[in-house]
């Protein structure tokens, strides 16, 4: 595992900014509690190898009216921004210096909930997408590997109030995952803000 004190995480062929304590604990606590209570969580199914499987987490997609988003064979129409999510978006946009018109909320209830290996490289995200990932709640390990490789090259422990920003050519060369874990972990809520550039 490689962790750096600088906000900039030095990986070749990638541009990553990591802020382990981007939010104060009090603010992170408030946002987590409200989002847990207010979000209309869904658990859609994906069709793999001739069978339907529920995704191993709960999710919700919010955004501007035109920000529909298709991934994993699912087409997500955006829910309208809530006052809280609009406030969070404004803070994140200020931090990253770019407009963002959609956010995917993933809720990991325990260590059995996970996100498999993938890159955020859907066409509607543009050539070099910026993904701003805000973590609330329990700490989970975030793994990175080069595309075409099976070995984990880097891992980060994303804790309560941490912000990870992936930009530039990152999605061309790297994949990431949040693996299942047998360790006791608190529920985790992850908000990934992005800019949808074209209709899906």
mmCIF file of C-alpha atoms in Angstrom, residues 46-180:
data_model
loop_
_atom_site.group_PDB
_atom_site.id
_atom_site.type_symbol
_atom_site.label_atom_id
_atom_site.label_comp_id
_atom_site.label_asym_id
_atom_site.label_seq_id
_atom_site.Cartn_x
_atom_site.Cartn_y
_atom_site.Cartn_z
ATOM 1 C CA UNK A 46 -27.846 -6.622 -13.612
ATOM 2 C CA UNK A 47 -28.061 -9.370 -16.239
ATOM 3 C CA UNK A 48 -24.911 -11.510 -16.364
ATOM 4 C CA UNK A 49 -24.378 -14.885 -18.024
ATOM 5 C CA UNK A 50 -28.103 -15.413 -18.547
ATOM 6 C CA UNK A 51 -29.169 -14.563 -14.998
ATOM 7 C CA UNK A 52 -30.310 -11.500 -13.086
ATOM 8 C CA UNK A 53 -28.315 -10.541 -9.991
ATOM 9 C CA UNK A 54 -28.968 -7.711 -7.527
ATOM 10 C CA UNK A 55 -26.063 -5.271 -7.389
ATOM 11 C CA UNK A 56 -24.198 -5.784 -4.079
ATOM 12 C CA UNK A 57 -25.035 -2.343 -2.631
ATOM 13 C CA UNK A 58 -27.805 0.250 -2.653
ATOM 14 C CA UNK A 59 -27.694 3.255 -4.962
ATOM 15 C CA UNK A 60 -29.358 6.437 -6.183
ATOM 16 C CA UNK A 61 -28.567 8.757 -9.114
ATOM 17 C CA UNK A 62 -29.187 12.510 -8.866
ATOM 18 C CA UNK A 63 -28.445 15.208 -11.415
ATOM 19 C CA UNK A 64 -29.525 17.924 -13.798
ATOM 20 C CA UNK A 65 -32.533 17.021 -15.946
ATOM 21 C CA UNK A 66 -30.387 16.088 -18.978
ATOM 22 C CA UNK A 67 -27.867 14.021 -16.995
ATOM 23 C CA UNK A 68 -29.087 10.496 -17.690
ATOM 24 C CA UNK A 69 -26.315 7.963 -17.155
ATOM 25 C CA UNK A 70 -25.904 4.438 -18.476
ATOM 26 C CA UNK A 71 -23.496 1.913 -16.964
ATOM 27 C CA UNK A 72 -23.478 -1.835 -16.324
ATOM 28 C CA UNK A 73 -26.370 -2.148 -18.780
ATOM 29 C CA UNK A 74 -28.605 0.069 -16.638
ATOM 30 C CA UNK A 75 -29.982 3.434 -17.700
ATOM 31 C CA UNK A 76 -30.355 5.848 -14.791
ATOM 32 C CA UNK A 77 -32.653 8.853 -15.049
ATOM 33 C CA UNK A 78 -31.646 11.518 -12.533
ATOM 34 C CA UNK A 79 -33.599 12.403 -9.441
ATOM 35 C CA UNK A 80 -33.713 16.202 -8.923
ATOM 36 C CA UNK A 81 -31.111 17.736 -6.649
ATOM 37 C CA UNK A 82 -32.121 17.996 -3.004
ATOM 38 C CA UNK A 83 -31.058 21.126 -1.100
ATOM 39 C CA UNK A 84 -28.411 19.096 0.748
ATOM 40 C CA UNK A 85 -26.973 17.494 -2.396
ATOM 41 C CA UNK A 86 -26.936 20.888 -4.145
ATOM 42 C CA UNK A 87 -24.936 22.246 -1.193
ATOM 43 C CA UNK A 88 -22.498 19.326 -1.324
ATOM 44 C CA UNK A 89 -22.118 19.685 -5.098
ATOM 45 C CA UNK A 90 -21.238 23.373 -4.714
ATOM 46 C CA UNK A 91 -18.503 22.499 -2.198
ATOM 47 C CA UNK A 92 -17.084 19.767 -4.440
ATOM 48 C CA UNK A 93 -17.187 21.953 -7.567
ATOM 49 C CA UNK A 94 -15.240 24.640 -5.722
ATOM 50 C CA UNK A 95 -12.636 22.062 -4.710
ATOM 51 C CA UNK A 96 -12.156 20.554 -8.186
ATOM 52 C CA UNK A 97 -12.624 23.700 -10.297
ATOM 53 C CA UNK A 98 -15.106 22.160 -12.727
ATOM 54 C CA UNK A 99 -18.900 22.007 -13.076
ATOM 55 C CA UNK A 100 -20.492 18.670 -12.152
ATOM 56 C CA UNK A 101 -24.033 17.772 -13.179
ATOM 57 C CA UNK A 102 -24.606 14.338 -11.641
ATOM 58 C CA UNK A 103 -23.808 12.300 -8.553
ATOM 59 C CA UNK A 104 -24.052 8.554 -7.948
ATOM 60 C CA UNK A 105 -24.686 7.580 -4.329
ATOM 61 C CA UNK A 106 -23.558 4.071 -3.390
ATOM 62 C CA UNK A 107 -24.470 2.740 0.048
ATOM 63 C CA UNK A 108 -22.359 -0.145 1.361
ATOM 64 C CA UNK A 109 -24.360 -1.575 4.254
ATOM 65 C CA UNK A 110 -21.628 -3.943 5.501
ATOM 66 C CA UNK A 111 -18.576 -5.843 4.326
ATOM 67 C CA UNK A 112 -20.639 -7.984 1.954
ATOM 68 C CA UNK A 113 -21.492 -4.949 -0.160
ATOM 69 C CA UNK A 114 -18.881 -4.179 -2.790
ATOM 70 C CA UNK A 115 -17.981 -2.660 -6.161
ATOM 71 C CA UNK A 116 -16.165 -4.821 -8.721
ATOM 72 C CA UNK A 117 -13.210 -3.864 -10.890
ATOM 73 C CA UNK A 118 -14.089 -1.163 -13.419
ATOM 74 C CA UNK A 119 -13.056 2.122 -14.987
ATOM 75 C CA UNK A 120 -15.350 5.124 -15.193
ATOM 76 C CA UNK A 121 -14.954 5.376 -18.960
ATOM 77 C CA UNK A 122 -18.508 5.520 -20.333
ATOM 78 C CA UNK A 123 -18.756 7.648 -23.508
ATOM 79 C CA UNK A 124 -20.999 10.268 -21.916
ATOM 80 C CA UNK A 125 -18.255 11.123 -19.428
ATOM 81 C CA UNK A 126 -15.999 12.459 -22.184
ATOM 82 C CA UNK A 127 -12.398 11.689 -23.094
ATOM 83 C CA UNK A 128 -10.651 12.445 -19.781
ATOM 84 C CA UNK A 129 -13.402 12.451 -17.154
ATOM 85 C CA UNK A 130 -13.127 13.944 -13.702
ATOM 86 C CA UNK A 131 -14.605 11.797 -10.932
ATOM 87 C CA UNK A 132 -14.820 13.314 -7.445
ATOM 88 C CA UNK A 133 -15.436 10.636 -4.817
ATOM 89 C CA UNK A 134 -16.593 11.677 -1.343
ATOM 90 C CA UNK A 135 -16.586 9.041 1.391
ATOM 91 C CA UNK A 136 -18.882 9.182 4.418
ATOM 92 C CA UNK A 137 -19.170 6.587 7.167
ATOM 93 C CA UNK A 138 -17.101 3.453 7.515
ATOM 94 C CA UNK A 139 -13.577 3.165 6.133
ATOM 95 C CA UNK A 140 -13.213 0.842 3.140
ATOM 96 C CA UNK A 141 -10.166 -0.107 1.109
ATOM 97 C CA UNK A 142 -10.033 1.343 -2.409
ATOM 98 C CA UNK A 143 -7.822 -0.742 -4.730
ATOM 99 C CA UNK A 144 -6.188 0.291 -7.996
ATOM 100 C CA UNK A 145 -4.704 -1.914 -10.714
ATOM 101 C CA UNK A 146 -3.487 -1.284 -14.234
ATOM 102 C CA UNK A 147 -5.862 -2.287 -17.013
ATOM 103 C CA UNK A 148 -5.048 -5.765 -18.265
ATOM 104 C CA UNK A 149 -3.341 -6.716 -14.990
ATOM 105 C CA UNK A 150 -4.666 -8.703 -12.033
ATOM 106 C CA UNK A 151 -2.260 -7.467 -9.358
ATOM 107 C CA UNK A 152 -3.370 -4.680 -7.034
ATOM 108 C CA UNK A 153 -0.719 -1.970 -7.334
ATOM 109 C CA UNK A 154 -2.023 0.616 -4.889
ATOM 110 C CA UNK A 155 -4.620 0.798 -2.127
ATOM 111 C CA UNK A 156 -6.089 3.646 -0.136
ATOM 112 C CA UNK A 157 -8.075 3.520 3.081
ATOM 113 C CA UNK A 158 -10.957 5.904 2.329
ATOM 114 C CA UNK A 159 -12.269 7.168 5.641
ATOM 115 C CA UNK A 160 -15.043 9.404 6.939
ATOM 116 C CA UNK A 161 -14.886 12.775 5.176
ATOM 117 C CA UNK A 162 -12.167 11.831 2.647
ATOM 118 C CA UNK A 163 -12.249 13.167 -0.922
ATOM 119 C CA UNK A 164 -10.520 11.393 -3.834
ATOM 120 C CA UNK A 165 -10.409 13.113 -7.234
ATOM 121 C CA UNK A 166 -9.519 11.148 -10.381
ATOM 122 C CA UNK A 167 -8.914 13.124 -13.558
ATOM 123 C CA UNK A 168 -6.871 13.265 -16.752
ATOM 124 C CA UNK A 169 -5.955 9.909 -18.309
ATOM 125 C CA UNK A 170 -6.603 7.900 -15.124
ATOM 126 C CA UNK A 171 -9.588 5.960 -16.487
ATOM 127 C CA UNK A 172 -7.660 5.014 -19.657
ATOM 128 C CA UNK A 173 -4.969 3.167 -17.725
ATOM 129 C CA UNK A 174 -6.385 2.154 -14.337
ATOM 130 C CA UNK A 175 -9.260 0.194 -12.820
ATOM 131 C CA UNK A 176 -10.528 0.430 -9.254
ATOM 132 C CA UNK A 177 -12.661 -1.617 -6.863
ATOM 133 C CA UNK A 178 -14.078 -1.762 -3.347
ATOM 134 C CA UNK A 179 -13.745 -5.442 -2.448
ATOM 135 C CA UNK A 180 -15.841 -7.459 -0.028
#
